[in-house]
Coordinates of C-alpha atoms in Angstrom, one line a residue:
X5 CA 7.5 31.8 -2.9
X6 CA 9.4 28.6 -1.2
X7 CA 11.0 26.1 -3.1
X8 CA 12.3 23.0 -1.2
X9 CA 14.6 21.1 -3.0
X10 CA 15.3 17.5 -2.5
X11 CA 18.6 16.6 -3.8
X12 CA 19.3 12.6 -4.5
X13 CA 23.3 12.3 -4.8
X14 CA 23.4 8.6 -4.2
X15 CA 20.0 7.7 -6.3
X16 CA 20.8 5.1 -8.6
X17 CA 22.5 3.1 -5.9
X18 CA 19.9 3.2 -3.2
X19 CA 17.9 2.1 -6.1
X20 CA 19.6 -1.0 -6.4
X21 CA 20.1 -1.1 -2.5
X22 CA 16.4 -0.9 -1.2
X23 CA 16.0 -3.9 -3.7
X24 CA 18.8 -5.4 -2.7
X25 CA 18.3 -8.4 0.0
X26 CA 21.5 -7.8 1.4
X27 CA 22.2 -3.7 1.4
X28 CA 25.1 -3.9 3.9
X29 CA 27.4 -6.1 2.3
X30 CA 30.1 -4.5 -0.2
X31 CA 28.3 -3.8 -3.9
X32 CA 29.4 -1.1 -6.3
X33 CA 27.7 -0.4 -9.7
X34 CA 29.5 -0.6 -13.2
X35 CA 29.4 0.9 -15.8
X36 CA 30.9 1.9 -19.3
X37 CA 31.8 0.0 -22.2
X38 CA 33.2 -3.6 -22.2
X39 CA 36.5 -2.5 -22.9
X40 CA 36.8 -0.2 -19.7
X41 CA 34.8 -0.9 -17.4
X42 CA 34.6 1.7 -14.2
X43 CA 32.7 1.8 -11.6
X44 CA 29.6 4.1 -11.2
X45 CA 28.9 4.2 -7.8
X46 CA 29.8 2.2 -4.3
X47 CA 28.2 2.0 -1.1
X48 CA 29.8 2.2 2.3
X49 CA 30.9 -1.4 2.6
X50 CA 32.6 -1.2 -0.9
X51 CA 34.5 2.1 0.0
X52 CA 36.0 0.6 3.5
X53 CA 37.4 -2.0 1.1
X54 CA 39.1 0.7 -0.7
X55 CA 36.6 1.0 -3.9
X56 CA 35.4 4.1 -5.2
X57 CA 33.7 5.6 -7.5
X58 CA 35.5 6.0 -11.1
X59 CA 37.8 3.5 -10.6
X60 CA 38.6 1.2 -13.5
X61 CA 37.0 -2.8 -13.2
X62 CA 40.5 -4.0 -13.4
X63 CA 41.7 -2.3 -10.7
X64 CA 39.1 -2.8 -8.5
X65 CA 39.2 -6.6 -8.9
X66 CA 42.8 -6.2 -8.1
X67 CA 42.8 -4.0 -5.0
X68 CA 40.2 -6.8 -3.5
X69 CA 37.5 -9.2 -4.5
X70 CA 34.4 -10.3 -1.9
X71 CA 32.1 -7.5 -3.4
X72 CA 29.0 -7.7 -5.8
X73 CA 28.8 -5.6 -8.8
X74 CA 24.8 -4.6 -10.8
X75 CA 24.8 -3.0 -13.7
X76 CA 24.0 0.6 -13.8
X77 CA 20.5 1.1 -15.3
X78 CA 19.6 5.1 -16.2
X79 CA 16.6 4.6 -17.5
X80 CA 15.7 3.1 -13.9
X81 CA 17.4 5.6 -11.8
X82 CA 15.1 8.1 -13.8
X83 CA 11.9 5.6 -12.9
X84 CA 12.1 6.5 -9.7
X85 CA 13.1 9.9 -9.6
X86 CA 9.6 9.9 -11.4
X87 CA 8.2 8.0 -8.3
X88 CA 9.6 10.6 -5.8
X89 CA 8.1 13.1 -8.0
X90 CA 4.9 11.7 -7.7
X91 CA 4.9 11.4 -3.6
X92 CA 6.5 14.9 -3.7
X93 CA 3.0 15.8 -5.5
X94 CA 0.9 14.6 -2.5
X95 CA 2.5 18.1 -0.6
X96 CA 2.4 20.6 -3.6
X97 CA 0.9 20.8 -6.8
X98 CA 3.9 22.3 -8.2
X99 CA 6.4 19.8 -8.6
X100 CA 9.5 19.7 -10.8
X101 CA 12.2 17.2 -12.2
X102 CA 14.3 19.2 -14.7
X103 CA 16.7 20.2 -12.3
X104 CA 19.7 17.5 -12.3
X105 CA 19.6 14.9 -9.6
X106 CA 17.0 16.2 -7.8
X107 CA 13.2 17.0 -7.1
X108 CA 11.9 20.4 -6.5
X109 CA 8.6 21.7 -4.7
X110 CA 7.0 25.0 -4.4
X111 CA 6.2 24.7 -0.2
X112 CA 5.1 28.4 0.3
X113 CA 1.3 27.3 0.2
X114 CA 1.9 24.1 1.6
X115 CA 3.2 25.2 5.4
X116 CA -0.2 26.4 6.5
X117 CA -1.6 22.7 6.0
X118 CA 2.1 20.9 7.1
X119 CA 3.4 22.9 9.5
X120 CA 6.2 25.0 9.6
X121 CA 9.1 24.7 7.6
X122 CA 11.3 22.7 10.4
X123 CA 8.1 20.6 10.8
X124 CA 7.6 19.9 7.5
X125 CA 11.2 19.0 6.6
X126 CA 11.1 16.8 9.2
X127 CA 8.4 15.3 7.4
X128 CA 9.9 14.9 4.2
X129 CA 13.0 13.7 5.9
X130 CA 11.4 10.7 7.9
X131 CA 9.4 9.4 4.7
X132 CA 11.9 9.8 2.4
X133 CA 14.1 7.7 4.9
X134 CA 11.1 4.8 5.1
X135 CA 11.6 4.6 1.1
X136 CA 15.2 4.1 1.1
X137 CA 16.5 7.7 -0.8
X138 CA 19.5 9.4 0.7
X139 CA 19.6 12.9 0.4
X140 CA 20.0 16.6 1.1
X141 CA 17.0 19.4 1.6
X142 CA 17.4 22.6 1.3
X143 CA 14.9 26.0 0.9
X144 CA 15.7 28.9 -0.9
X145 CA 13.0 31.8 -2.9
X146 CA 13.5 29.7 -5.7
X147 CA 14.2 26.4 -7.3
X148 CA 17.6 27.3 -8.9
X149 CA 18.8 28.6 -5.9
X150 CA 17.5 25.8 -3.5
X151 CA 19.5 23.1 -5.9
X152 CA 22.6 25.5 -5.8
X153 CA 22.2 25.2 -1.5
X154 CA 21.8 21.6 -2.1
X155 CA 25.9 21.5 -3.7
X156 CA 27.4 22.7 -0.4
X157 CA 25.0 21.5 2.3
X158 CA 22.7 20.1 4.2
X159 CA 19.6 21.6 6.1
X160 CA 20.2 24.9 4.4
X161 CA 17.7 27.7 4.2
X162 CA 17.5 31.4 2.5
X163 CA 14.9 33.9 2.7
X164 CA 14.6 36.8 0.0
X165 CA 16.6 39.3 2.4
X166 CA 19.8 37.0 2.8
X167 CA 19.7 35.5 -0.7
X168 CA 22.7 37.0 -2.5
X169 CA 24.7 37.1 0.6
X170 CA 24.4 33.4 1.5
X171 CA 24.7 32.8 -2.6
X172 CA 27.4 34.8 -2.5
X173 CA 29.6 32.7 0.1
X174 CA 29.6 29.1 -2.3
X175 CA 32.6 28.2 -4.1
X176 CA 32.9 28.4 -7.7
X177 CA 33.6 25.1 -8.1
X178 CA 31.1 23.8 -6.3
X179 CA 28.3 26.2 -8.2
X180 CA 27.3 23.1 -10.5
X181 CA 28.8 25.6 -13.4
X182 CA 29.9 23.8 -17.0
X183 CA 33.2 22.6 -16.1
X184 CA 35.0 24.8 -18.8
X185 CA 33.4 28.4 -17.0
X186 CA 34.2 27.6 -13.7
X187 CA 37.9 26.9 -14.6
X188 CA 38.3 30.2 -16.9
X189 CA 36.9 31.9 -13.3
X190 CA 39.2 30.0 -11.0
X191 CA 42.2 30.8 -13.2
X192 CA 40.9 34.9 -13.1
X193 CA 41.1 34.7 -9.1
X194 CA 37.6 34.3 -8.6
X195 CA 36.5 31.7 -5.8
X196 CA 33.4 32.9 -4.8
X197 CA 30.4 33.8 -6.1
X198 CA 29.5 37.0 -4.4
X199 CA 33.2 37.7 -6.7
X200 CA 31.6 36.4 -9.6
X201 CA 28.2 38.9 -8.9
X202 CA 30.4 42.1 -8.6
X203 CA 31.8 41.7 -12.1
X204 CA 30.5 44.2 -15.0
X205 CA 27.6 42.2 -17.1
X206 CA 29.9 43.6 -20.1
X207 CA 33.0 41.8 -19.7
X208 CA 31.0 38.8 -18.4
X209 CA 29.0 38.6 -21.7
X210 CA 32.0 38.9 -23.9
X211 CA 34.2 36.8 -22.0
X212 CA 31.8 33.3 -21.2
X213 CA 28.7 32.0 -23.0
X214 CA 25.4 33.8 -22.5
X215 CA 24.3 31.2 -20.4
X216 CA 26.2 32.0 -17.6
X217 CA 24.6 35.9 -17.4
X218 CA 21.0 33.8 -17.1
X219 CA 22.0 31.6 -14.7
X220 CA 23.0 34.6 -12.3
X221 CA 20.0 36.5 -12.5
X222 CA 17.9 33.5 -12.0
X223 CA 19.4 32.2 -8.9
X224 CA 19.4 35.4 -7.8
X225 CA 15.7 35.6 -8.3
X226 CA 16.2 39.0 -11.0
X227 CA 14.4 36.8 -13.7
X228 CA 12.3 33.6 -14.0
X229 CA 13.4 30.2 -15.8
X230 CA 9.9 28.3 -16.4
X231 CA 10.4 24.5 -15.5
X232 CA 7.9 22.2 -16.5
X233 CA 5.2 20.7 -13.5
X234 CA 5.2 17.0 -12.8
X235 CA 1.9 15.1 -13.4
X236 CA 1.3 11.9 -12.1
X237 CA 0.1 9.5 -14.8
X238 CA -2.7 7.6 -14.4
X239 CA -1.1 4.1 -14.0
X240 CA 1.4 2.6 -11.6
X241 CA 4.2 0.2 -13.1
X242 CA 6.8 -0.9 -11.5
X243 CA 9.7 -3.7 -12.1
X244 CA 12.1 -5.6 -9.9
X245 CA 14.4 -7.9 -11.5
X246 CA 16.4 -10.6 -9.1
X247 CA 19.6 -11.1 -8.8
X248 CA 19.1 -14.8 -8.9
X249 CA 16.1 -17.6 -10.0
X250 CA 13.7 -17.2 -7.2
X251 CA 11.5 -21.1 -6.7
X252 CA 9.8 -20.1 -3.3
X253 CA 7.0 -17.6 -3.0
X254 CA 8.8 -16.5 0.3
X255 CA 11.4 -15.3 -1.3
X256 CA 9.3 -12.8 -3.3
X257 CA 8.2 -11.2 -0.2
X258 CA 10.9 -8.9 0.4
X259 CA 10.9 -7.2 -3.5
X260 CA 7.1 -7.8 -2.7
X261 CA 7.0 -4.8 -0.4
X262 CA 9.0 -2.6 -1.8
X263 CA 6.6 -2.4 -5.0
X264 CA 4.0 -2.2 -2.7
X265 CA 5.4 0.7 -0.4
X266 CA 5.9 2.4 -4.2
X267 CA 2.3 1.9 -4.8
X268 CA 1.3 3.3 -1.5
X269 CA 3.5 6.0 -1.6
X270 CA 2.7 6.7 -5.6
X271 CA -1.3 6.8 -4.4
X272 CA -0.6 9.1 -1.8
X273 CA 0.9 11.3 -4.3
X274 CA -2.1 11.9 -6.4
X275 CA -4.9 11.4 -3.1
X276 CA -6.0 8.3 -5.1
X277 CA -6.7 4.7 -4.2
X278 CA -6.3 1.2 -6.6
X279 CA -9.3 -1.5 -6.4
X280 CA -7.7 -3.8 -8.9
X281 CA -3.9 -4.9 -9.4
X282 CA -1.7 -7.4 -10.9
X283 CA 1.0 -9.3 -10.0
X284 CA 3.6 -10.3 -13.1
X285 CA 5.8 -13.3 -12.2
X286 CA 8.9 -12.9 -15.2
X287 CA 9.9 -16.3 -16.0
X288 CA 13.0 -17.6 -18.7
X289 CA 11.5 -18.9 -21.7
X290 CA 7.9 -19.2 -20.7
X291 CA 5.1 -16.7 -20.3
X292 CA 4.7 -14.8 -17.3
X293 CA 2.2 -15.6 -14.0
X294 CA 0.0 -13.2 -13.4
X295 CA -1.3 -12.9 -10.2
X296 CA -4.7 -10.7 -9.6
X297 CA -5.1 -8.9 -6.7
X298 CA -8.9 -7.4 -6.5
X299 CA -10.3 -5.4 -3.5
X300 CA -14.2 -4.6 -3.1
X301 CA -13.0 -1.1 -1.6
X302 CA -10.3 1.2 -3.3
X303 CA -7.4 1.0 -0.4
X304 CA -3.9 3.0 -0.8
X305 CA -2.3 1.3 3.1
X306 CA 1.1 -0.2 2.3
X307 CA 0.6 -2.7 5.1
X308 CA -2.6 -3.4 3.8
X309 CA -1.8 -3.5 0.1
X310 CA 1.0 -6.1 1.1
X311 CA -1.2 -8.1 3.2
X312 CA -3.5 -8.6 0.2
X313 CA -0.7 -9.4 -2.3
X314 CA 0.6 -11.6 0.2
X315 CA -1.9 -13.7 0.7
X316 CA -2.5 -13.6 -3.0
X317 CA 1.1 -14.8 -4.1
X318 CA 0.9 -17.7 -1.4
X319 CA -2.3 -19.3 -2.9
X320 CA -0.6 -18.9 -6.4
X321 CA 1.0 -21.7 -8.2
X322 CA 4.4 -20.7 -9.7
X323 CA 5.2 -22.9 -12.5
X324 CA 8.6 -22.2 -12.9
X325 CA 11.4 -20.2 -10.9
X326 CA 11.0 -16.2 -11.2
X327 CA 13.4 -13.9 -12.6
X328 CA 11.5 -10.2 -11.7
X329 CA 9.0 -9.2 -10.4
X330 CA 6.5 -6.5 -11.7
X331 CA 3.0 -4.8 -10.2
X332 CA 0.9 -3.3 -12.3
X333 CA -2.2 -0.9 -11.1
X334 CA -4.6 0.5 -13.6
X335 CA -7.2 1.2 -11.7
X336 CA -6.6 4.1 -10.0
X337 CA -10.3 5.3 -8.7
X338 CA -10.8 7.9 -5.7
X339 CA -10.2 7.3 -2.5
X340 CA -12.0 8.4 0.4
X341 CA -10.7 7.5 4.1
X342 CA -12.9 5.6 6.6
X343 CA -15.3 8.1 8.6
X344 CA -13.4 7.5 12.8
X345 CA -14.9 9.0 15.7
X346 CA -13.2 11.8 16.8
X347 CA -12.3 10.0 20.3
X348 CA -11.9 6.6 18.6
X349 CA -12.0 4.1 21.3
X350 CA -10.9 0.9 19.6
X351 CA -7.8 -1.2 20.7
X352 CA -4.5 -0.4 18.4
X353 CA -4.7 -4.3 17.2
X354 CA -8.1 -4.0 16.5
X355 CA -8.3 -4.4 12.5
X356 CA -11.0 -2.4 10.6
X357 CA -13.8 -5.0 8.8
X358 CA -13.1 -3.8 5.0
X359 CA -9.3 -4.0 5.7
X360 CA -10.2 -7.8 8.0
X361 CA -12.7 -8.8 4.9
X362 CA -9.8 -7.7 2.1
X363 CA -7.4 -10.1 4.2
X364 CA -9.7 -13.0 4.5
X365 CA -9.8 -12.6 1.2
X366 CA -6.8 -13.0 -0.1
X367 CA -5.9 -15.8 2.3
X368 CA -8.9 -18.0 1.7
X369 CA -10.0 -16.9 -1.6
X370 CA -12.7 -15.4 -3.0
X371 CA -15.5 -17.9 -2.7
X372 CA -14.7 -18.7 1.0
X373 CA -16.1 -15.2 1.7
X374 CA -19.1 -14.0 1.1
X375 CA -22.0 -12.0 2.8
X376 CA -25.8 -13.5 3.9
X377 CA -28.7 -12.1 3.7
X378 CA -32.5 -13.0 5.4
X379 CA -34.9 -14.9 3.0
X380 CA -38.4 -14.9 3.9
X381 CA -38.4 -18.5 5.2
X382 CA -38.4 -20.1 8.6
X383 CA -36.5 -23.2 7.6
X384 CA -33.3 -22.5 9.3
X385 CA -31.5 -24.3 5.7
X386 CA -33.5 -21.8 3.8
X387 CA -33.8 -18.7 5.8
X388 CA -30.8 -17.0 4.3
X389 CA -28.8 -17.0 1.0
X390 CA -25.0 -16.3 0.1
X391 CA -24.5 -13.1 -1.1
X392 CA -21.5 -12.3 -3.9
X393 CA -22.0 -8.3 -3.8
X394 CA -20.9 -6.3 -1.2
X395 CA -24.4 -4.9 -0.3
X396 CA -26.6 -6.8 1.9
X397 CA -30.6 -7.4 1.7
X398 CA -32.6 -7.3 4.9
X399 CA -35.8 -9.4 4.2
X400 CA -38.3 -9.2 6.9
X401 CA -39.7 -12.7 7.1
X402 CA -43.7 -13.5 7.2
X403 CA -45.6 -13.9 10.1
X404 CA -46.2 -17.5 10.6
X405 CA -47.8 -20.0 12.8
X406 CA -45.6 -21.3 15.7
X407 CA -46.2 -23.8 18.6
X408 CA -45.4 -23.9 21.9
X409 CA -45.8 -26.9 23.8
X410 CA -44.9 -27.9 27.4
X411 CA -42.2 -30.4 27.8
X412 CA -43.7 -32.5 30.9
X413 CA -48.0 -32.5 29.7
X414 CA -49.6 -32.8 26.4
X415 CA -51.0 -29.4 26.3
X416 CA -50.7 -27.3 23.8
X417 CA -51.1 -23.3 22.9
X418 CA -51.0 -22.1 19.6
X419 CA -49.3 -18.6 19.3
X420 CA -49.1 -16.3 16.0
X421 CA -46.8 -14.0 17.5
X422 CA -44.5 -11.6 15.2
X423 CA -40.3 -12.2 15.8
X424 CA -39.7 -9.6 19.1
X425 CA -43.5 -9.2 20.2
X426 CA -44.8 -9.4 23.8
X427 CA -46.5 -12.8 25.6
X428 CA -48.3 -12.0 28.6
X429 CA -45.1 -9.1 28.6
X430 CA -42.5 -11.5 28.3
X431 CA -40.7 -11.8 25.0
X432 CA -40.7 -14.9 23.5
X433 CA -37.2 -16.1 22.8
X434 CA -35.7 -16.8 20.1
X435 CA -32.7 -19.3 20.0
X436 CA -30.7 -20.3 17.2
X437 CA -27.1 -21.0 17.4
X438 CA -24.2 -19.6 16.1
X439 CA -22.8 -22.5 13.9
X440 CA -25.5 -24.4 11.8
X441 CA -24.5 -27.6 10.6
X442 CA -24.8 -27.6 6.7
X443 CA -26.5 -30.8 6.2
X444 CA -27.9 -31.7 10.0
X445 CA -27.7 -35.5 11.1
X446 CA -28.8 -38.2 13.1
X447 CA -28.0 -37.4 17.4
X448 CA -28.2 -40.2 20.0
X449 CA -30.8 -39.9 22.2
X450 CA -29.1 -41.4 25.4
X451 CA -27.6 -38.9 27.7
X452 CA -29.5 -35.9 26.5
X453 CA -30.7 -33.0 28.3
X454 CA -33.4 -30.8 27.5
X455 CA -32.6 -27.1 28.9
X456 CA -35.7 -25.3 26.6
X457 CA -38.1 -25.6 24.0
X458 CA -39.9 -26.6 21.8
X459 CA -40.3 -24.7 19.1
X460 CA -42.7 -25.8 16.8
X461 CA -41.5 -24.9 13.2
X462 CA -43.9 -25.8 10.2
X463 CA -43.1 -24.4 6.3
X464 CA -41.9 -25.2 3.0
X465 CA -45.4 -26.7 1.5
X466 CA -45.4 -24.5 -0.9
X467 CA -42.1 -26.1 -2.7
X468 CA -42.3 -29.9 -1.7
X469 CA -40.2 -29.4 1.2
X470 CA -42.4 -29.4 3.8
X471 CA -41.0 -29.0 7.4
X472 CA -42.8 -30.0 10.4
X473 CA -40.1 -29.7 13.2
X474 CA -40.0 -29.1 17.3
X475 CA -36.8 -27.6 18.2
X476 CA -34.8 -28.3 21.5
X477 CA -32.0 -26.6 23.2
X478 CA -30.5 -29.7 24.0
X479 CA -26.9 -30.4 26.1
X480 CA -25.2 -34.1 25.2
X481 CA -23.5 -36.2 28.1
X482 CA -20.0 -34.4 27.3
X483 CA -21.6 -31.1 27.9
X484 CA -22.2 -29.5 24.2
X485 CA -25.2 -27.2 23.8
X486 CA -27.0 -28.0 20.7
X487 CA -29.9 -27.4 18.6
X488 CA -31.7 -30.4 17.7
X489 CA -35.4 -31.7 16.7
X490 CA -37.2 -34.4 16.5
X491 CA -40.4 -34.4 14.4
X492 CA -43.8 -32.2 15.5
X493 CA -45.5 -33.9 18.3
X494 CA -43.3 -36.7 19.2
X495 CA -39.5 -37.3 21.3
X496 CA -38.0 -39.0 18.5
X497 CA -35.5 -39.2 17.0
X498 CA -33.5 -36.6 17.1
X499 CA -31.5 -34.7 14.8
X500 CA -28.9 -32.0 15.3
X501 CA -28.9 -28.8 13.4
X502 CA -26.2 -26.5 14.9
X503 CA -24.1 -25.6 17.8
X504 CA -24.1 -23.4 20.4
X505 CA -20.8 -21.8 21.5

């Protein structure tokens, strides 16, 4: 077996950091009670100031002031170690938090899909970096021994032949042993571990806690320590709280993405997709906005997922200014990528229609987007109808007398022709224009120009709306192709019902 470990040494600050609007600018975390305060953690602006970590809050404000200080929050480092865990799941099904400050994944059955190791890591590397986690990877036959590598480097790697030997060359005090043991060894001479592994088990088990014996043989692969498997749960939650009251929706963008990129990365995890999320805007004193974001196709695309939100928080009314931010996704339902052609020839800004729909969307709103769908009627007004579903009905429509006239003599020739059959070999076209007017109006006749028609369109007696129309492709004095008629059998007046392009 291989068992990559991911070690997070700086996690609860790049928690607060990929949040954070302003990441380069000096920022340490305290903690501690209120009567000594000390600081948790700092980040590279802090240190150049001459903070670091441990130092007492008085101190610090003495040495220099400039820099912001967050509380340290556990319970939300933990949160997202639970969040790595669950993209770590979408490259192995055996997936591990217990070890301390770090994630560990059994990758021996995962290099035949990923790659080879270098490949892979390189993998791991590059996404971890897109969500904002420093940290180490190392590989090793198993987990114990992969977080041991993680203590003293960077990029390490063990096989089963050269595990004791590379074990063997770590310091003592840098094995991650109880503070206590690895003081009692230093003080007996020992700083290496390959010192440690040449001492009788006897004297080892009278001298230090029994611990310490299992430890050895399970770094050194001679027994098994069971760890319990991650599984992802089967709902997404995720909080941001501001550092200040937040009035514009712009200003939510940036937190915006960053619970959206968690989503993405969470439904990668577990090969899942969400249909349905919401949006919780935290308010002081007064209930929460919530903000629905609903897709007609389960989609797991950060991009996407923040296009959609976007558009969704713009069109929302915020009543009062925000204090966090939180997304909540319970529906979680499969997710099955769009069938591409194997030699896909569109253009890299082209935008898939479900992804352009879900956009149009959340821009416009719901009601402004809709599908149509044939009736069987030849009034242009009534030959479709709005459809709310996703699905869409193909009516045929009836066969139905029409009339063709010419437009310099009175003759006439009645044709019952079906939509796409042959006249004498020549189809009969069939204009219609691309934008028809929702309620058609009155057109001056004077500088019109009839470029074809008519056709004769008679229907509706059935429902009191009767309909005896000749229709013209017809071009105004400014140049606009139209679509207009004027009742059956006369040149007068007119009335337009659409536009051509």
């Amino acid at each position: 077996m291989h068992w990559a470990c991911l070690l997070l040494p700086q996690l609860a600050l790049d928690g607060v950091l990929r949040r954070h609007p302003s990441p380069h600018e000096p920022l340490a975390l305290l903690t501690g009670p209120a009567q000594r305060r000390v600081l948790h953690a700092v980040n590279p602006a802090a240190k150049t100031l001459g903070l670091r970590a441990g130092m007492g809050w008085a101190a610090a404000q003495a040495l220099c002031s400039g820099f912001t200080t967050v509380e340290h929050d556990p319970e939300a480092t933990e949160r997202l170690r639970r969040l790595l865990a669950a993209w770590a799941y979408g490259f192995s099904s055996q997936v591990s938090t217990d070890l301390p400050h770090a994630v560990v994944l059994e990758v021996g059955g995962s290099l035949k899909l990923f790659g080879p190791w270098p490949r892979f890591e390189a993998r791991l590397r590059e996404e971890l970096q897109a969500l904002g986690i420093r940290h180490r990877i190392t590989l090793a036959p198993n987990p114990q021994a992969a977080r041991l590598l993680g203590n003293v480097g960077d990029g390490l790697a063990l096989d089963d032949d050269d595990l004791v030997t590379g074990l063997g060359r770590i310091p003592v005090d840098r094995a991650g042993l109880p503070s206590e043991v690895a003081t009692a060894l230093s003080r007996m001479g020992l700083r290496r571990l390959q010192q440690v592994f040449a001492l009788p088990r006897d004297g080892l088990a009278r001298r230090f806690p029994r611990d310490l014996l299992s430890w050895l043989d399970t770094v050194r692969g001679l027994q098994e320590a069971p760890l319990r498997h991650y599984r992802p749960p089967d709902r997404f939650d995720s909080r941001i709280e501001l550092e200040h009251e937040v009035e514009s929706s712009q200003a939510l963008l940036f937190p915006l993405r960053r619970l959206t990129a968690d989503l993405a990365a969470f439904l990668a995890g577990r090969d899942g997709g969400v249909q349905r999320f919401v949006l919780r805007l935290e308010h002081d004193r007064r209930t929460d906005t919530e903000v629905v974001v609903g897709l007609l196709a389960p989609e797991r695309e950060a991009s996407v997922l923040f296009e959609l939100a976007r558009g969704r928080l713009e069109q929302a009314r915020v009543p009062a200014p925000v204090r966090g931010l939180r997304l909540l996704a319970r529906e979680l339902p499969s997710f099955v990528p769009a069938r591409r052609d194997l030699f896909d020839l569109r253009p890299q800004q082209a935008v898939p229609w479900l992804q352009l729909r879900e956009r149009l969307r959340a821009r416009l709103g719901d009601d402004a987007v809709h599908g149509l769908a044939v009736q069987a009627d030849h009034r242009p007004e009534h030959a479709w109808r709005r459809l709310d579903r996703d699905d869409a009905l193909t009516i045929k429509p009836p066969v139905s007398r029409r009339v063709r006239t010419s437009a310099v003599s009175s003759s006439v020739e009645v044709i019952t022709p079906l939509p796409g059959e042959l006249d004498n070999g020549i189809p009969i076209p069939r204009l219609r224009p691309g934008w028809l007017l929702s309620e058609p109006h009155p057109l001056p006749d004077h500088g019109l120009r009839l470029l074809a028609g008519p056709e004769r369109i008679e229907s509706g007696w059935w429902d009191d709306g009767d309909a005896r129309r000749d229709y013209y492709l017809i071009e105004t004095g400014t140049g606009q192709r139209g679509w207009a008629w004027c009742p059956a059998g006369t040149h007068g007046p007119w009335t337009l019902h659409g536009w051509f392009a």
